[in-house]
Amino acid sequence: MDSADHAHGAPDPDGHSRDASEGTGTGSLPDRTERPSPVIIRLRAVIAAAHFHGLELDIRDFMAEPGEPVPSPATLTRWLNDQGAVAKAMRIKWRYLVRMSNSPPIVLMFRDGSAALMVNADAERGVVWLRDPLSDEGQPPVPVDEMRLTQVWTGDILLIKRRRDQNEADAPINAAWLAKMVLREKRSLRDIAISSMTLSVLQIFPPLIVMQVIDRVVNNRSMATLVSIVAIVLVLSFYEVLLSYGRRELTLVLTTRIDTRISLHIFTRLLALPLEYFERQQAGNIIGRVMAIYKVRDFMTGRLMSTFLDMFTLVVILPFLFYLSSTLAWMTVAASGLIGLIVVIFMGPMGRIYGRMVKADMERSSVMYESVAGIRTIKTLALEPARKQEWDVKTADVVRWKLAAGRMANWPMTLSMPLEMFINRGIILVGAYLVLTNVSSVGVGALVAFMMLGGRVASPLTNLAKLLDDMNEVTTSLGEAGSVLNQPTETKALTTGMRPRIKGALSFIDVNFSYPGSTGKALNDVCFEIPAGTMLGLVGRSGSGKSTITRLLQGVSRSYTGYLKLDGVDLREINLNHLRRSFGVVLQDNFLFRGTIRDNITAGRPGLTIDDVVRAARLAGAEEFIERMPAGYETWIEEGSTNISGGQRQRLAIARAVISDPKLMILDEATSALDPESEALVNANLERIGKGRTMVIVSHRLSSLVNCDQILVMERGQVADIGPHEVLLERCAIYRTLWMQQNRHTSSRGAQKDDAASLIADGD
């Protein structure tokens, strides 16, 4: 069951609540005439509003936030967005609510934790029409006025609509996607733009004041003018400091929000990638490519943002420079333009070299990740010299390309340096010459003011040119991140599809499947059928297709042909989240998270009680070793499960699978890591575990499958036979051979006893 079920009373399939005190696995349902809890009513209201837009949601898919007695509007919004809707929660006043006439159903949040659907409003009459989310849609809504509604309404509403276009969560990761992420912060961008324009205007005044000081105060020795100028300077300085602080604060908030949104999106996209992709790619390579997106983030919130802000200064100050001296202004613009041209010329070669440097850096990072992940193997086999040699080779590649990139970047910097010197030093010499020769009307004060403003104009122009240079790094990093994050995802399968009640009946009809890049078929015209509640064993030689069948059942691979049906419904038509939550899966090598034993058993279902944890541990045969630990169920499991044995880890994984009471369980070599005593304990509990559910058990140890209702024998991707153990021993040569190979010692002893008996009978 979901955490929502246990956080505030688990809903049964009909929407009725079960009190938490009744437990999670054995509690009896209350009388059907009782009205569901407010939490169930709130969830039903949300589901009904989504249904209006053609979205089918399942209340069992909802997972509550820990510590929330009732699902908040923010939690509901997050759930709806994950399920393929577009939802927005807001708090509004009555005068705005009553004007929302002829709108789709709006969810109104009530103070008791429940909700209602607003289906219409009439501002003239001052009423809104509400509908009970549990009532039939054909029943007429009830008119409610402001006085009655405000007694129960919190002021929060939830707006829902169907996602029709490609949004940020599904769009390709590219420059346009990132631009949309930034442009969503329109209010912050507007405030930053206003403050930047104001600061740019204020920056004109100091040079003007200096010009007045030189031309009037110094030349005319006017003390009164100096006092007035000092007062103006103090006022302008105060406002400039205040505005600068405000702009920095706004920029910090903007960059933080963008950073958070990018981080959330890329991790969600990464989790939506299918398992097949992770199996084909090196983990270190994937991490290195995904982390490249943060270089793009740093560029957008760093150099790009600062250049964008400097452009306001350019727009405001450049016209003023032309007013002071058009000749000097044109010289400044021309020198800055030449710097930009040099940078553009070197963009192509720099981009190619930088791409090779990024690739070499990712390969080195992959060696680091692989070494850390496999440190136990490296230590046990004394592979440190070999790994160090490989690291040295990769480091040499990185250093070589970094050196090449640095040398290439040195050329445009060297060529542009004389132009930058001309802007900073040459302009004043040219201006002095113009003053001395009286060629222009530029005075001494105007020349000093021009120099103070000229540097501020040249800086944005040169930064703009250097910004183009940074685009090489950004484009390469964006491409690397996109090569992972733009892979086809399971998002549609996770958010759409049917959500039938799972019973566990399975049928394979002419199922064929081939792994990507393989020329042969992993499954070839597989056909079999079992009713719900069957314990099915899967046996066969290595590579016969046993694990492939379990992969298809879990929805890991959906590119098969034929029909794979669960309770008569094609597996590809079932919502993938619903399917996987209805299954309990135990693999040969299970991963435990860093945390307590209790947290690992209740992973994904934090609302379950300690009684549920103990019951699951007892079924898995894990209770006896857990109780021997000093902290019991609160014992901390280190990363990599280094402080528990392989058999203990396997039994915890079985407990994690059975705690959700799934209707179908898959055990893929689940007892292979267990010692004989633990295996016997788990096998003895298999009948109890399998009671009332379908079990699919893959095992090389045929002795653990003797009690299965049916045993499916696979050979080279095809079904060789299916039947109970005794029947297969008689008619299936493959099964009989496997059985004899594993029980040769017992057969030998039996044969020796038979020979001895025959000798005695013959009187020898």
Tab-separated table of C-alpha atoms in Angstrom, residues 420-742:
chain	number	residue	atom	x	y	z
A	420	GLU	CA	42.101	46.906	-24.942
A	421	MET	CA	45.168	49.066	-24.168
A	422	PHE	CA	44.038	51.529	-26.807
A	423	ILE	CA	40.580	51.754	-25.205
A	424	ASN	CA	42.003	52.238	-21.709
A	425	ARG	CA	45.045	54.403	-22.520
A	426	GLY	CA	45.034	55.503	-26.139
A	427	ILE	CA	41.654	57.215	-26.108
A	428	ILE	CA	42.788	59.776	-23.520
A	429	LEU	CA	45.878	60.568	-25.616
A	430	VAL	CA	43.753	61.095	-28.721
A	431	GLY	CA	41.355	63.224	-26.682
A	432	ALA	CA	44.237	65.316	-25.332
A	433	TYR	CA	45.469	65.891	-28.871
A	434	LEU	CA	41.997	67.039	-29.928
A	435	VAL	CA	41.867	69.441	-26.974
A	436	LEU	CA	45.317	70.892	-27.726
A	437	THR	CA	44.657	71.359	-31.442
A	438	ASN	CA	41.126	72.672	-30.844
A	439	VAL	CA	39.891	70.255	-33.537
A	440	SER	CA	36.813	69.489	-31.461
A	441	SER	CA	34.837	71.242	-28.764
A	442	VAL	CA	35.850	68.711	-26.110
A	443	GLY	CA	36.917	70.422	-22.909
A	444	VAL	CA	39.162	69.124	-20.154
A	445	GLY	CA	36.220	68.214	-17.948
A	446	ALA	CA	34.409	66.484	-20.816
A	447	LEU	CA	37.571	64.506	-21.629
A	448	VAL	CA	37.860	63.251	-18.037
A	449	ALA	CA	34.129	62.414	-17.996
A	450	PHE	CA	34.531	60.513	-21.281
A	451	MET	CA	37.383	58.466	-19.843
A	452	MET	CA	35.327	57.576	-16.779
A	453	LEU	CA	32.418	56.394	-18.928
A	454	GLY	CA	34.454	54.979	-21.828
A	455	GLY	CA	35.774	52.071	-19.782
A	456	ARG	CA	32.240	51.156	-18.751
A	457	VAL	CA	31.155	51.049	-22.392
A	458	ALA	CA	34.156	49.058	-23.578
A	459	SER	CA	33.733	46.448	-20.829
A	460	PRO	CA	30.237	45.255	-21.920
A	461	LEU	CA	31.356	45.137	-25.578
A	462	THR	CA	34.443	43.058	-24.814
A	463	ASN	CA	32.471	40.876	-22.399
A	464	LEU	CA	29.889	40.309	-25.120
A	465	ALA	CA	32.643	39.095	-27.428
A	466	LYS	CA	34.079	36.849	-24.726
A	467	LEU	CA	30.562	35.596	-24.099
A	468	LEU	CA	30.574	34.155	-27.605
A	469	ASP	CA	33.815	32.409	-26.745
A	470	ASP	CA	32.183	30.806	-23.696
A	471	MET	CA	29.437	29.502	-25.959
A	472	ASN	CA	31.854	26.775	-27.124
A	473	GLU	CA	32.067	25.343	-23.642
A	474	VAL	CA	28.351	25.779	-23.047
A	475	THR	CA	27.331	24.196	-26.368
A	476	THR	CA	29.576	21.200	-25.772
A	477	SER	CA	28.365	20.739	-22.199
A	478	LEU	CA	24.743	21.079	-23.271
A	479	GLY	CA	25.263	18.485	-25.980
A	480	GLU	CA	26.818	16.043	-23.528
A	481	ALA	CA	23.962	16.450	-21.042
A	482	GLY	CA	21.403	16.191	-23.831
A	483	SER	CA	22.929	12.919	-25.075
A	484	VAL	CA	21.701	11.357	-21.816
A	485	LEU	CA	18.670	13.407	-20.798
A	486	ASN	CA	17.128	13.470	-24.293
A	487	GLN	CA	16.908	9.691	-24.489
A	488	PRO	CA	13.355	8.287	-24.772
A	489	THR	CA	11.815	8.157	-21.314
A	490	GLU	CA	9.085	6.144	-19.624
A	491	THR	CA	7.172	9.300	-18.693
A	492	LYS	CA	4.135	8.501	-20.849
A	493	ALA	CA	3.980	4.909	-19.622
A	494	LEU	CA	4.365	6.099	-16.019
A	495	THR	CA	1.560	8.677	-16.222
A	496	THR	CA	-0.961	7.115	-18.624
A	497	GLY	CA	-2.610	3.761	-19.107
A	498	MET	CA	-5.125	1.556	-17.360
A	499	ARG	CA	-5.093	0.832	-13.627
A	500	PRO	CA	-6.981	-2.450	-13.285
A	501	ARG	CA	-7.343	-4.336	-10.028
A	502	ILE	CA	-4.435	-6.815	-10.056
A	503	LYS	CA	-5.283	-10.453	-9.276
A	504	GLY	CA	-2.270	-12.213	-10.840
A	505	ALA	CA	-3.490	-14.303	-13.796
A	506	LEU	CA	-0.770	-14.445	-16.479
A	507	SER	CA	-0.874	-15.446	-20.128
A	508	PHE	CA	1.898	-15.350	-22.745
A	509	ILE	CA	0.659	-15.672	-26.333
A	510	ASP	CA	3.307	-15.983	-29.074
A	511	VAL	CA	5.680	-13.623	-27.252
A	512	ASN	CA	8.925	-12.850	-29.122
A	513	PHE	CA	11.671	-10.599	-27.829
A	514	SER	CA	15.223	-9.669	-28.834
A	515	TYR	CA	17.663	-7.523	-26.900
A	516	PRO	CA	18.978	-4.396	-28.690
A	517	GLY	CA	22.000	-5.265	-30.814
A	518	SER	CA	21.365	-9.009	-30.590
A	519	THR	CA	20.799	-11.100	-33.706
A	520	GLY	CA	19.063	-13.975	-31.914
A	521	LYS	CA	15.784	-14.088	-30.046
A	522	ALA	CA	15.816	-14.148	-26.253
A	523	LEU	CA	12.206	-15.385	-26.358
A	524	ASN	CA	10.794	-17.291	-29.315
A	525	ASP	CA	7.025	-17.852	-29.575
A	526	VAL	CA	6.599	-18.290	-25.819
A	527	CYS	CA	3.106	-19.477	-24.930
A	528	PHE	CA	1.768	-20.457	-21.504
A	529	GLU	CA	-1.012	-19.491	-19.116
A	530	ILE	CA	-1.459	-19.685	-15.353
A	531	PRO	CA	-4.429	-18.663	-13.177
A	532	ALA	CA	-4.206	-16.180	-10.317
A	533	GLY	CA	-2.703	-17.533	-7.110
A	534	THR	CA	-0.369	-19.961	-8.890
A	535	MET	CA	3.170	-20.610	-7.690
A	536	LEU	CA	5.146	-20.846	-10.930
A	537	GLY	CA	8.758	-21.999	-11.069
A	538	LEU	CA	11.042	-21.036	-13.973
A	539	VAL	CA	13.954	-23.354	-14.736
A	540	GLY	CA	16.366	-23.882	-17.572
A	541	ARG	CA	19.996	-23.611	-18.527
A	542	SER	CA	21.790	-20.255	-18.495
A	543	GLY	CA	20.565	-18.032	-21.334
A	544	SER	CA	17.324	-19.945	-21.798
A	545	GLY	CA	15.161	-16.831	-21.241
A	546	LYS	CA	14.067	-17.191	-17.609
A	547	SER	CA	15.121	-13.692	-16.471
A	548	THR	CA	13.848	-12.194	-19.737
A	549	ILE	CA	10.331	-13.347	-18.830
A	550	THR	CA	10.578	-11.573	-15.464
A	551	ARG	CA	11.887	-8.397	-17.175
A	552	LEU	CA	8.876	-8.308	-19.473
A	553	LEU	CA	6.533	-8.826	-16.521
A	554	GLN	CA	8.075	-5.822	-14.732
A	555	GLY	CA	7.666	-3.620	-17.820
A	556	VAL	CA	11.445	-3.132	-18.122
A	557	SER	CA	11.204	-3.980	-21.831
A	558	ARG	CA	8.050	-3.312	-23.850
A	559	SER	CA	9.390	-3.884	-27.347
A	560	TYR	CA	8.142	-7.461	-27.581
A	561	THR	CA	5.727	-8.892	-30.113
A	562	GLY	CA	2.743	-11.047	-29.319
A	563	TYR	CA	0.554	-10.666	-26.269
A	564	LEU	CA	1.522	-10.635	-22.605
A	565	LYS	CA	-1.628	-10.309	-20.526
A	566	LEU	CA	-2.146	-9.730	-16.834
A	567	ASP	CA	-5.696	-10.581	-15.767
A	568	GLY	CA	-6.712	-10.425	-19.430
A	569	VAL	CA	-5.270	-6.910	-19.967
A	570	ASP	CA	-2.279	-6.378	-22.273
A	571	LEU	CA	0.679	-5.388	-20.118
A	572	ARG	CA	1.536	-2.468	-22.413
A	573	GLU	CA	-1.876	-0.924	-21.737
A	574	ILE	CA	-1.357	-0.842	-17.949
A	575	ASN	CA	0.046	2.228	-16.210
A	576	LEU	CA	3.684	1.427	-15.465
A	577	ASN	CA	3.653	2.942	-11.963
A	578	HIS	CA	0.521	1.001	-11.094
A	579	LEU	CA	2.037	-2.194	-12.494
A	580	ARG	CA	5.299	-1.953	-10.580
A	581	ARG	CA	3.618	-0.985	-7.309
A	582	SER	CA	1.422	-4.068	-7.650
A	583	PHE	CA	4.492	-6.312	-7.925
A	584	GLY	CA	6.987	-7.476	-5.347
A	585	VAL	CA	10.393	-8.121	-6.903
A	586	VAL	CA	13.450	-9.750	-5.335
A	587	LEU	CA	16.568	-10.023	-7.492
A	588	GLN	CA	19.743	-12.057	-7.180
A	589	ASP	CA	21.795	-8.999	-6.215
A	590	ASN	CA	19.625	-6.552	-4.294
A	591	PHE	CA	20.580	-3.008	-3.379
A	592	LEU	CA	19.949	-1.649	0.105
A	593	PHE	CA	19.976	2.070	0.778
A	594	ARG	CA	22.108	3.687	3.424
A	595	GLY	CA	19.813	3.920	6.431
A	596	THR	CA	18.148	1.778	9.083
A	597	ILE	CA	16.785	-1.717	8.540
A	598	ARG	CA	13.285	-0.390	9.130
A	599	ASP	CA	13.754	2.355	6.523
A	600	ASN	CA	14.950	-0.182	3.961
A	601	ILE	CA	12.038	-2.542	4.550
A	602	THR	CA	9.531	0.324	4.273
A	603	ALA	CA	11.313	2.007	1.328
A	604	GLY	CA	8.733	3.950	-0.672
A	605	ARG	CA	6.049	3.347	1.954
A	606	PRO	CA	7.105	5.404	4.996
A	607	GLY	CA	3.623	5.299	6.530
A	608	LEU	CA	3.780	1.604	7.394
A	609	THR	CA	3.954	0.683	11.078
A	610	ILE	CA	6.547	-1.349	12.976
A	611	ASP	CA	4.009	-4.202	13.153
A	612	ASP	CA	4.003	-4.367	9.358
A	613	VAL	CA	7.806	-4.374	9.344
A	614	VAL	CA	8.000	-7.210	11.875
A	615	ARG	CA	5.391	-9.243	9.975
A	616	ALA	CA	7.312	-8.854	6.701
A	617	ALA	CA	10.631	-9.701	8.361
A	618	ARG	CA	9.098	-12.834	9.889
A	619	LEU	CA	7.803	-13.989	6.481
A	620	ALA	CA	11.236	-13.441	4.937
A	621	GLY	CA	13.057	-15.259	7.720
A	622	ALA	CA	14.882	-12.075	8.726
A	623	GLU	CA	13.374	-11.574	12.170
A	624	GLU	CA	15.818	-13.856	13.963
A	625	PHE	CA	18.991	-12.036	12.887
A	626	ILE	CA	17.451	-8.554	13.193
A	627	GLU	CA	16.506	-9.147	16.827
A	628	ARG	CA	20.078	-10.245	17.596
A	629	MET	CA	21.426	-6.879	16.468
A	630	PRO	CA	22.025	-4.253	19.196
A	631	ALA	CA	19.636	-1.692	17.726
A	632	GLY	CA	17.195	-4.183	16.207
A	633	TYR	CA	15.151	-2.654	13.431
A	634	GLU	CA	16.926	0.680	13.939
A	635	THR	CA	20.315	-0.851	13.063
A	636	TRP	CA	22.129	1.349	10.549
A	637	ILE	CA	23.083	-0.228	7.209
A	638	GLU	CA	26.237	1.272	5.750
A	639	GLU	CA	26.707	2.113	2.079
A	640	GLY	CA	27.151	-1.077	0.082
A	641	SER	CA	25.646	-3.121	2.976
A	642	THR	CA	29.157	-3.823	4.263
A	643	ASN	CA	28.032	-4.464	7.838
A	644	ILE	CA	25.615	-7.315	7.020
A	645	SER	CA	26.111	-10.581	5.161
A	646	GLY	CA	24.864	-11.373	1.677
A	647	GLY	CA	22.226	-13.729	3.023
A	648	GLN	CA	20.971	-11.107	5.472
A	649	ARG	CA	20.791	-8.537	2.691
A	650	GLN	CA	18.761	-10.969	0.583
A	651	ARG	CA	16.269	-11.647	3.364
A	652	LEU	CA	15.795	-7.902	3.935
A	653	ALA	CA	15.080	-7.513	0.231
A	654	ILE	CA	12.440	-10.239	0.450
A	655	ALA	CA	10.887	-8.458	3.447
A	656	ARG	CA	10.864	-5.192	1.470
A	657	ALA	CA	9.002	-6.950	-1.335
A	658	VAL	CA	6.335	-8.677	0.769
A	659	ILE	CA	5.529	-5.732	3.063
A	660	SER	CA	3.353	-4.066	0.407
A	661	ASP	CA	1.212	-7.224	0.135
A	662	PRO	CA	1.584	-7.483	-3.683
A	663	LYS	CA	-0.715	-9.735	-5.695
A	664	LEU	CA	2.179	-10.897	-7.858
A	665	MET	CA	5.703	-11.601	-6.667
A	666	ILE	CA	8.814	-12.247	-8.737
A	667	LEU	CA	11.800	-13.959	-7.134
A	668	ASP	CA	14.707	-14.025	-9.591
A	669	GLU	CA	17.382	-16.215	-7.975
A	670	ALA	CA	16.282	-14.668	-4.683
A	671	THR	CA	17.710	-17.476	-2.536
A	672	SER	CA	21.000	-17.902	-4.391
A	673	ALA	CA	22.974	-15.879	-1.808
A	674	LEU	CA	21.482	-17.655	1.193
A	675	ASP	CA	23.196	-20.312	3.243
A	676	PRO	CA	21.411	-23.702	3.396
A	677	GLU	CA	19.793	-22.934	6.753
A	678	SER	CA	18.471	-19.522	5.622
A	679	GLU	CA	17.354	-20.960	2.284
A	680	ALA	CA	15.435	-23.706	4.036
A	681	LEU	CA	13.815	-21.077	6.278
A	682	VAL	CA	12.742	-18.918	3.302
A	683	ASN	CA	11.553	-21.922	1.298
A	684	ALA	CA	9.478	-23.054	4.246
A	685	ASN	CA	7.851	-19.620	4.289
A	686	LEU	CA	7.274	-19.504	0.518
A	687	GLU	CA	3.914	-21.204	0.847
A	688	ARG	CA	2.887	-18.650	3.469
A	689	ILE	CA	4.302	-15.808	1.335
A	690	GLY	CA	2.534	-17.115	-1.762
A	691	LYS	CA	-0.849	-17.601	-0.141
A	692	GLY	CA	-3.419	-15.554	-2.060
A	693	ARG	CA	-0.921	-14.241	-4.620
A	694	THR	CA	0.814	-15.328	-7.815
A	695	MET	CA	4.481	-16.256	-7.427
A	696	VAL	CA	7.019	-16.401	-10.258
A	697	ILE	CA	10.215	-18.007	-8.930
A	698	VAL	CA	13.397	-18.276	-10.990
A	699	SER	CA	15.927	-20.637	-9.485
A	700	HIS	CA	18.767	-22.910	-10.536
A	701	ARG	CA	18.169	-25.015	-7.417
A	702	LEU	CA	15.330	-27.273	-8.491
A	703	SER	CA	14.875	-28.548	-4.945
A	704	SER	CA	13.391	-25.151	-3.979
A	705	LEU	CA	10.736	-25.475	-6.725
A	706	VAL	CA	9.432	-28.952	-5.896
A	707	ASN	CA	6.315	-27.561	-4.182
A	708	CYS	CA	5.423	-25.149	-7.010
A	709	ASP	CA	2.010	-25.611	-8.618
A	710	GLN	CA	3.575	-25.393	-12.076
A	711	ILE	CA	7.179	-25.442	-13.289
A	712	LEU	CA	7.996	-23.863	-16.657
A	713	VAL	CA	11.037	-25.364	-18.374
A	714	MET	CA	12.792	-23.005	-20.809
A	715	GLU	CA	15.298	-24.021	-23.493
A	716	ARG	CA	16.917	-21.518	-25.895
A	717	GLY	CA	14.112	-18.997	-25.507
A	718	GLN	CA	11.319	-21.504	-26.029
A	719	VAL	CA	8.933	-23.323	-23.717
A	720	ALA	CA	10.145	-26.911	-23.439
A	721	ASP	CA	7.409	-28.032	-21.032
A	722	ILE	CA	5.221	-26.911	-18.155
A	723	GLY	CA	3.752	-28.969	-15.344
A	724	PRO	CA	4.220	-30.079	-11.721
A	725	HIS	CA	7.515	-31.547	-10.527
A	726	GLU	CA	6.487	-35.223	-10.649
A	727	VAL	CA	5.013	-34.905	-14.139
A	728	LEU	CA	8.101	-33.159	-15.510
A	729	LEU	CA	10.391	-35.857	-14.098
A	730	GLU	CA	8.523	-38.412	-16.163
A	731	ARG	CA	8.013	-36.641	-19.496
A	732	CYS	CA	10.570	-33.769	-19.779
A	733	ALA	CA	14.113	-34.929	-20.568
A	734	ILE	CA	15.623	-31.468	-19.970
A	735	TYR	CA	14.099	-31.159	-16.518
A	736	ARG	CA	15.019	-34.735	-15.640
A	737	THR	CA	18.636	-34.104	-16.701
A	738	LEU	CA	18.865	-30.935	-14.600
A	739	TRP	CA	17.353	-32.759	-11.630
A	740	MET	CA	19.762	-35.673	-11.932
A	741	GLN	CA	22.746	-33.313	-12.205
A	742	GLN	CA	21.797	-31.530	-8.995
